[in-house]
C-alpha atoms as a printed R data frame, in Angstrom:
    type eleno elety resid chain resno       x       y       z
1   ATOM     1    CA   MET     A     1  31.608   1.542  41.063
2   ATOM     2    CA   THR     A     2  33.246   4.951  41.682
3   ATOM     3    CA   ARG     A     3  31.345   8.226  41.900
4   ATOM     4    CA   THR     A     4  32.732   9.207  38.486
5   ATOM     5    CA   GLN     A     5  31.556   5.935  36.938
6   ATOM     6    CA   ILE     A     6  28.122   6.377  38.505
7   ATOM     7    CA   THR     A     7  27.911   9.908  37.131
8   ATOM     8    CA   VAL     A     8  28.886   8.731  33.643
9   ATOM     9    CA   PHE     A     9  26.380   5.876  33.839
10  ATOM    10    CA   VAL     A    10  23.571   8.249  34.846
11  ATOM    11    CA   LEU     A    11  24.462  10.693  32.076
12  ATOM    12    CA   VAL     A    12  24.503   7.914  29.461
13  ATOM    13    CA   ALA     A    13  21.130   6.673  30.696
14  ATOM    14    CA   LEU     A    14  19.691  10.191  30.523
15  ATOM    15    CA   VAL     A    15  21.017  10.720  26.993
16  ATOM    16    CA   ALA     A    16  19.538   7.379  25.896
17  ATOM    17    CA   LEU     A    17  16.197   8.334  27.451
18  ATOM    18    CA   VAL     A    18  16.174  11.743  25.745
19  ATOM    19    CA   LEU     A    19  17.112  10.204  22.388
20  ATOM    20    CA   GLY     A    20  14.402   7.581  22.785
21  ATOM    21    CA   LEU     A    21  11.779  10.194  23.588
22  ATOM    22    CA   THR     A    22  12.968  12.349  20.691
23  ATOM    23    CA   VAL     A    23  12.729   9.478  18.181
24  ATOM    24    CA   ASN     A    24   9.300   8.556  19.503
25  ATOM    25    CA   LYS     A    25   8.193  12.189  19.219
26  ATOM    26    CA   VAL     A    26   9.450  12.428  15.633
27  ATOM    27    CA   LEU     A    27   7.681   9.220  14.644
28  ATOM    28    CA   ASN     A    28   4.450  10.329  16.271
29  ATOM    29    CA   SER     A    29   4.701  13.791  14.727
30  ATOM    30    CA   LYS     A    30   4.832  12.126  11.330
31  ATOM    31    CA   GLY     A    31   1.713  10.166  12.180
32  ATOM    32    CA   GLN     A    32   3.579   6.891  12.021
33  ATOM    33    CA   GLY     A    33   2.689   5.652  15.490
34  ATOM    34    CA   ASP     A    34   4.502   2.888  17.337
35  ATOM    35    CA   PRO     A    35   6.958   1.109  14.971
36  ATOM    36    CA   THR     A    36   6.582  -2.186  16.841
37  ATOM    37    CA   ALA     A    37   2.790  -2.099  16.627
38  ATOM    38    CA   LEU     A    38   2.969  -1.173  12.937
39  ATOM    39    CA   LEU     A    39   5.226  -4.129  12.171
40  ATOM    40    CA   ASP     A    40   2.965  -6.417  14.176
41  ATOM    41    CA   ALA     A    41   0.089  -5.285  11.933
42  ATOM    42    CA   GLY     A    42   2.165  -6.122   8.844
43  ATOM    43    CA   ILE     A    43   2.924  -2.480   8.029
44  ATOM    44    CA   VAL     A    44   6.522  -1.992   6.856
45  ATOM    45    CA   LEU     A    45   7.543   1.625   6.330
46  ATOM    46    CA   LEU     A    46  10.481   2.536   4.090
47  ATOM    47    CA   PRO     A    47  13.336   4.466   5.756
48  ATOM    48    CA   GLN     A    48  12.995   6.976   2.909
49  ATOM    49    CA   SER     A    49   9.999   7.588   0.677
50  ATOM    50    CA   ARG     A    50  10.311   6.460  -2.945
51  ATOM    51    CA   THR     A    51   9.307   8.556  -5.957
52  ATOM    52    CA   LEU     A    52   6.940   6.847  -8.396
53  ATOM    53    CA   PRO     A    53   7.989   6.455 -12.036
54  ATOM    54    CA   ASP     A    54   6.598   8.664 -14.771
55  ATOM    55    CA   LEU     A    55   4.228   6.144 -16.372
56  ATOM    56    CA   ASN     A    56   0.749   6.379 -17.867
57  ATOM    57    CA   LEU     A    57  -2.041   3.837 -17.401
58  ATOM    58    CA   LEU     A    58  -5.832   3.703 -17.828
59  ATOM    59    CA   ASP     A    59  -8.328   3.662 -14.978
60  ATOM    60    CA   GLN     A    60 -11.551   1.642 -14.841
61  ATOM    61    CA   ASN     A    61 -13.366   4.441 -16.686
62  ATOM    62    CA   GLY     A    62 -10.912   4.397 -19.591
63  ATOM    63    CA   GLN     A    63  -9.323   7.683 -18.498
64  ATOM    64    CA   ALA     A    64  -5.555   8.175 -18.753
65  ATOM    65    CA   VAL     A    65  -3.793   8.423 -15.397
66  ATOM    66    CA   ALA     A    66  -0.201   9.278 -14.547
67  ATOM    67    CA   VAL     A    67   0.912   7.027 -11.697
68  ATOM    68    CA   ASN     A    68   3.174   9.728 -10.277
69  ATOM    69    CA   GLN     A    69   0.060  11.892  -9.777
70  ATOM    70    CA   LEU     A    70  -1.411   9.737  -7.002
71  ATOM    71    CA   LYS     A    71  -1.583  12.702  -4.652
72  ATOM    72    CA   GLY     A    72  -3.945  14.302  -2.184
73  ATOM    73    CA   GLN     A    73  -4.929  11.020  -0.535
74  ATOM    74    CA   TRP     A    74  -3.284   7.940   0.861
75  ATOM    75    CA   SER     A    75  -3.536   4.953  -1.470
76  ATOM    76    CA   LEU     A    76  -3.271   1.207  -0.960
77  ATOM    77    CA   LEU     A    77  -2.253  -0.510  -4.207
78  ATOM    78    CA   PHE     A    78  -2.881  -4.195  -4.763
79  ATOM    79    CA   PHE     A    79  -1.419  -5.876  -7.857
80  ATOM    80    CA   GLY     A    80  -3.864  -8.551  -9.004
81  ATOM    81    CA   TYR     A    81  -6.353  -9.412 -11.729
82  ATOM    82    CA   THR     A    82 -10.063  -9.970 -12.225
83  ATOM    83    CA   PHE     A    83  -9.810 -13.616 -13.299
84  ATOM    84    CA   CYS     A    84  -7.790 -14.544 -10.212
85  ATOM    85    CA   PRO     A    85  -9.366 -17.624  -8.582
86  ATOM    86    CA   ASP     A    86  -8.420 -17.009  -4.952
87  ATOM    87    CA   ILE     A    87  -6.080 -14.376  -3.511
88  ATOM    88    CA   CYS     A    88  -7.519 -11.377  -5.387
89  ATOM    89    CA   PRO     A    89 -11.205 -11.744  -4.507
90  ATOM    90    CA   ALA     A    90 -10.248 -12.666  -0.944
91  ATOM    91    CA   THR     A    91  -8.002  -9.592  -0.598
92  ATOM    92    CA   LEU     A    92 -10.561  -7.202  -2.094
93  ATOM    93    CA   ALA     A    93 -13.251  -8.627   0.185
94  ATOM    94    CA   GLN     A    94 -10.949  -8.050   3.161
95  ATOM    95    CA   LEU     A    95 -10.269  -4.478   2.064
96  ATOM    96    CA   ARG     A    96 -14.005  -3.852   1.774
97  ATOM    97    CA   GLN     A    97 -14.453  -5.183   5.302
98  ATOM    98    CA   LEU     A    98 -11.500  -3.135   6.539
99  ATOM    99    CA   GLN     A    99 -13.139   0.048   5.310
100 ATOM   100    CA   GLY     A   100 -16.093  -0.695   7.571
101 ATOM   101    CA   GLN     A   101 -13.735  -0.873  10.556
102 ATOM   102    CA   LEU     A   102 -12.031   2.487   9.931
103 ATOM   103    CA   PRO     A   103 -13.190   5.882  11.216
104 ATOM   104    CA   ALA     A   104 -14.775   8.301   8.742
105 ATOM   105    CA   GLN     A   105 -11.763  10.649   8.699
106 ATOM   106    CA   THR     A   106  -9.418   7.816   7.770
107 ATOM   107    CA   LEU     A   107 -11.752   6.623   5.009
108 ATOM   108    CA   ALA     A   108 -11.955  10.143   3.589
109 ATOM   109    CA   ASN     A   109  -8.172  10.149   3.151
110 ATOM   110    CA   LEU     A   110  -7.796   6.643   1.726
111 ATOM   111    CA   GLN     A   111  -8.376   5.048  -1.669
112 ATOM   112    CA   ILE     A   112  -8.013   1.409  -2.750
113 ATOM   113    CA   VAL     A   113  -6.451   0.715  -6.156
114 ATOM   114    CA   LEU     A   114  -6.282  -2.612  -8.004
115 ATOM   115    CA   VAL     A   115  -3.416  -2.574 -10.512
116 ATOM   116    CA   SER     A   116  -3.913  -5.308 -13.114
117 ATOM   117    CA   VAL     A   117  -1.214  -7.893 -13.813
118 ATOM   118    CA   ASP     A   118  -3.363  -9.305 -16.620
119 ATOM   119    CA   PRO     A   119  -3.874  -6.541 -19.190
120 ATOM   120    CA   ASN     A   120  -4.735  -9.135 -21.833
121 ATOM   121    CA   ARG     A   121  -8.132  -9.676 -20.194
122 ATOM   122    CA   ASP     A   122  -8.446  -6.736 -17.811
123 ATOM   123    CA   THR     A   123  -9.896  -4.005 -19.984
124 ATOM   124    CA   PRO     A   124 -11.197  -0.869 -18.237
125 ATOM   125    CA   GLU     A   125 -14.731  -2.205 -18.690
126 ATOM   126    CA   GLN     A   126 -13.821  -5.529 -17.094
127 ATOM   127    CA   LEU     A   127 -12.088  -3.783 -14.207
128 ATOM   128    CA   LYS     A   128 -15.074  -1.540 -13.539
129 ATOM   129    CA   LYS     A   129 -17.553  -4.414 -13.557
130 ATOM   130    CA   TYR     A   130 -15.348  -6.464 -11.246
131 ATOM   131    CA   LEU     A   131 -14.541  -3.690  -8.769
132 ATOM   132    CA   ASP     A   132 -18.147  -2.510  -8.544
133 ATOM   133    CA   TYR     A   133 -18.991  -5.932  -7.156
134 ATOM   134    CA   PHE     A   134 -16.731  -5.270  -4.161
135 ATOM   135    CA   ASP     A   135 -17.004  -1.491  -3.749
136 ATOM   136    CA   ALA     A   136 -17.948   1.189  -6.266
137 ATOM   137    CA   GLY     A   137 -15.270   3.417  -4.758
138 ATOM   138    CA   PHE     A   138 -12.422   1.050  -5.606
139 ATOM   139    CA   ILE     A   139 -10.155   2.214  -8.445
140 ATOM   140    CA   GLY     A   140  -8.615   0.036 -11.169
141 ATOM   141    CA   PHE     A   141  -5.505   0.572 -13.297
142 ATOM   142    CA   THR     A   142  -4.599  -1.312 -16.465
143 ATOM   143    CA   GLY     A   143  -2.425  -0.653 -19.504
144 ATOM   144    CA   GLU     A   144   0.318  -2.127 -21.617
145 ATOM   145    CA   GLU     A   145   2.166  -5.135 -20.229
146 ATOM   146    CA   ALA     A   146   5.576  -3.454 -20.363
147 ATOM   147    CA   THR     A   147   4.289  -0.381 -18.507
148 ATOM   148    CA   LEU     A   148   2.621  -2.436 -15.801
149 ATOM   149    CA   GLN     A   149   5.797  -4.445 -15.272
150 ATOM   150    CA   LYS     A   150   7.865  -1.263 -14.926
151 ATOM   151    CA   PHE     A   151   5.397   0.061 -12.379
152 ATOM   152    CA   ALA     A   152   5.391  -3.164 -10.358
153 ATOM   153    CA   ASN     A   153   9.176  -3.452 -10.410
154 ATOM   154    CA   ALA     A   154   9.592   0.164  -9.303
155 ATOM   155    CA   LEU     A   155   7.451  -0.586  -6.251
156 ATOM   156    CA   SER     A   156   9.250  -3.883  -5.521
157 ATOM   157    CA   ILE     A   157   6.094  -5.897  -6.278
158 ATOM   158    CA   PRO     A   158   7.254  -7.901  -9.318
159 ATOM   159    CA   TYR     A   159   5.033 -10.495 -10.941
160 ATOM   160    CA   ILE     A   160   5.470 -13.191 -13.591
161 ATOM   161    CA   PRO     A   161   3.610 -12.451 -16.859
162 ATOM   162    CA   ALA     A   162   1.418 -15.365 -17.873
163 ATOM   163    CA   ASP     A   163   1.436 -17.445 -21.017
164 ATOM   164    CA   THR     A   164  -1.706 -15.955 -22.532
165 ATOM   165    CA   SER     A   165  -1.873 -18.687 -25.194
166 ATOM   166    CA   LYS     A   166  -3.090 -21.122 -22.553
167 ATOM   167    CA   GLU     A   167  -6.777 -21.329 -21.771
168 ATOM   168    CA   ASN     A   168  -7.823 -20.139 -18.308
169 ATOM   169    CA   TYR     A   169  -4.257 -19.126 -17.483
170 ATOM   170    CA   THR     A   170  -3.329 -17.722 -14.077
171 ATOM   171    CA   VAL     A   171  -0.774 -15.059 -13.127
172 ATOM   172    CA   ASP     A   172   1.740 -15.437 -10.290
173 ATOM   173    CA   HIS     A   173   1.835 -12.259  -8.213
174 ATOM   174    CA   SER     A   174   2.392 -10.937  -4.705
175 ATOM   175    CA   GLY     A   175  -0.356 -10.470  -2.139
176 ATOM   176    CA   ASN     A   176   1.344  -7.486  -0.500
177 ATOM   177    CA   LEU     A   177  -0.116  -3.983  -0.651
178 ATOM   178    CA   VAL     A   178   1.824  -0.831  -1.516
179 ATOM   179    CA   ILE     A   179   1.342   2.257   0.648
180 ATOM   180    CA   ILE     A   180   1.367   5.569  -1.271
181 ATOM   181    CA   GLY     A   181   1.372   8.806   0.720
182 ATOM   182    CA   PRO     A   182  -0.607  11.964  -0.105
183 ATOM   183    CA   ASP     A   183   2.553  13.455  -1.621
184 ATOM   184    CA   GLY     A   184   2.489  10.713  -4.271
185 ATOM   185    CA   THR     A   185   5.506   8.792  -2.982
186 ATOM   186    CA   GLN     A   186   5.738   5.178  -1.864
187 ATOM   187    CA   ARG     A   187   5.868   5.005   1.943
188 ATOM   188    CA   GLY     A   188   5.969   1.268   2.447
189 ATOM   189    CA   PHE     A   189   4.109  -2.040   2.275
190 ATOM   190    CA   ILE     A   190   1.450  -4.040   4.048
191 ATOM   191    CA   ARG     A   191   2.457  -7.692   4.145
192 ATOM   192    CA   ALA     A   192   0.064 -10.487   3.254
193 ATOM   193    CA   PRO     A   193  -1.949 -12.093   4.706
194 ATOM   194    CA   LEU     A   194  -3.884  -9.058   5.953
195 ATOM   195    CA   ASN     A   195  -4.956  -8.811   9.579
196 ATOM   196    CA   ASN     A   196  -7.943  -6.466   9.550
197 ATOM   197    CA   ALA     A   197  -8.198  -6.115  13.315
198 ATOM   198    CA   LYS     A   198  -4.594  -4.956  13.660
199 ATOM   199    CA   LEU     A   199  -4.739  -2.798  10.527
200 ATOM   200    CA   ALA     A   200  -7.904  -1.083  11.765
201 ATOM   201    CA   ALA     A   201  -6.057  -0.221  14.974
202 ATOM   202    CA   GLN     A   202  -2.922   1.143  13.267
203 ATOM   203    CA   LEU     A   203  -4.015   2.770  10.005
204 ATOM   204    CA   PRO     A   204  -5.845   5.739  11.595
205 ATOM   205    CA   GLY     A   205  -2.575   6.849  13.186
206 ATOM   206    CA   LEU     A   206  -0.694   6.500   9.912
207 ATOM   207    CA   ILE     A   207  -3.205   7.882   7.426
208 ATOM   208    CA   GLN     A   208  -3.333  11.590   8.123
209 ATOM   209    CA   PRO     A   209  -4.787  14.332   5.854
210 ATOM   210    CA   ALA     A   210  -2.385  15.909   3.389
211 ATOM   211    CA   PRO     A   211  -0.963  19.204   4.755
212 ATOM   212    CA   ARG     A   212  -2.560  22.310   3.286
213 ATOM   213    CA   GLY     A   213  -0.687  25.008   1.495
């Protein structure tokens, strides 16, 4: 290898190193942490944040909520239903346990939201009773079937509406969580099944307070 080739090789290596450090600095400055560790924890961040649709639902207290006003805190949205026989109670129990593994500052900037995929049975009253069993701080959203489907599709968490004429029907839905940032935009997903140990290690670096001003 000639001196010129060695010089070029060294310069290329230095440029690669600087670029690598710069990318790492940008990711860390955004509070996103190590991308590899995030993926290993099941956290998939979107390359560009996604604006939520302008839709109105009801919370567990019967109050109207605009889904594009989920701001000021980070939110984890889980699309499920209160009559779910397995995945929903298991996921909510895991999220309750996860809260106990997170530092106080992270908890103060995070809210858990169950979005119903079964509005036929999930009234606000039913949602409140169900969620209080897991954690009184959990939030529930319900509404018209068409609105809920639009919301789920916009977040890439589609589900199959059930045949409500059947007794004890079930609803096919995803077990993934949706990550909403404090600016009210979708930042990514958390893949199912949840790994609480890895999530507890990674979420504090991701969930940062909303900037003031």
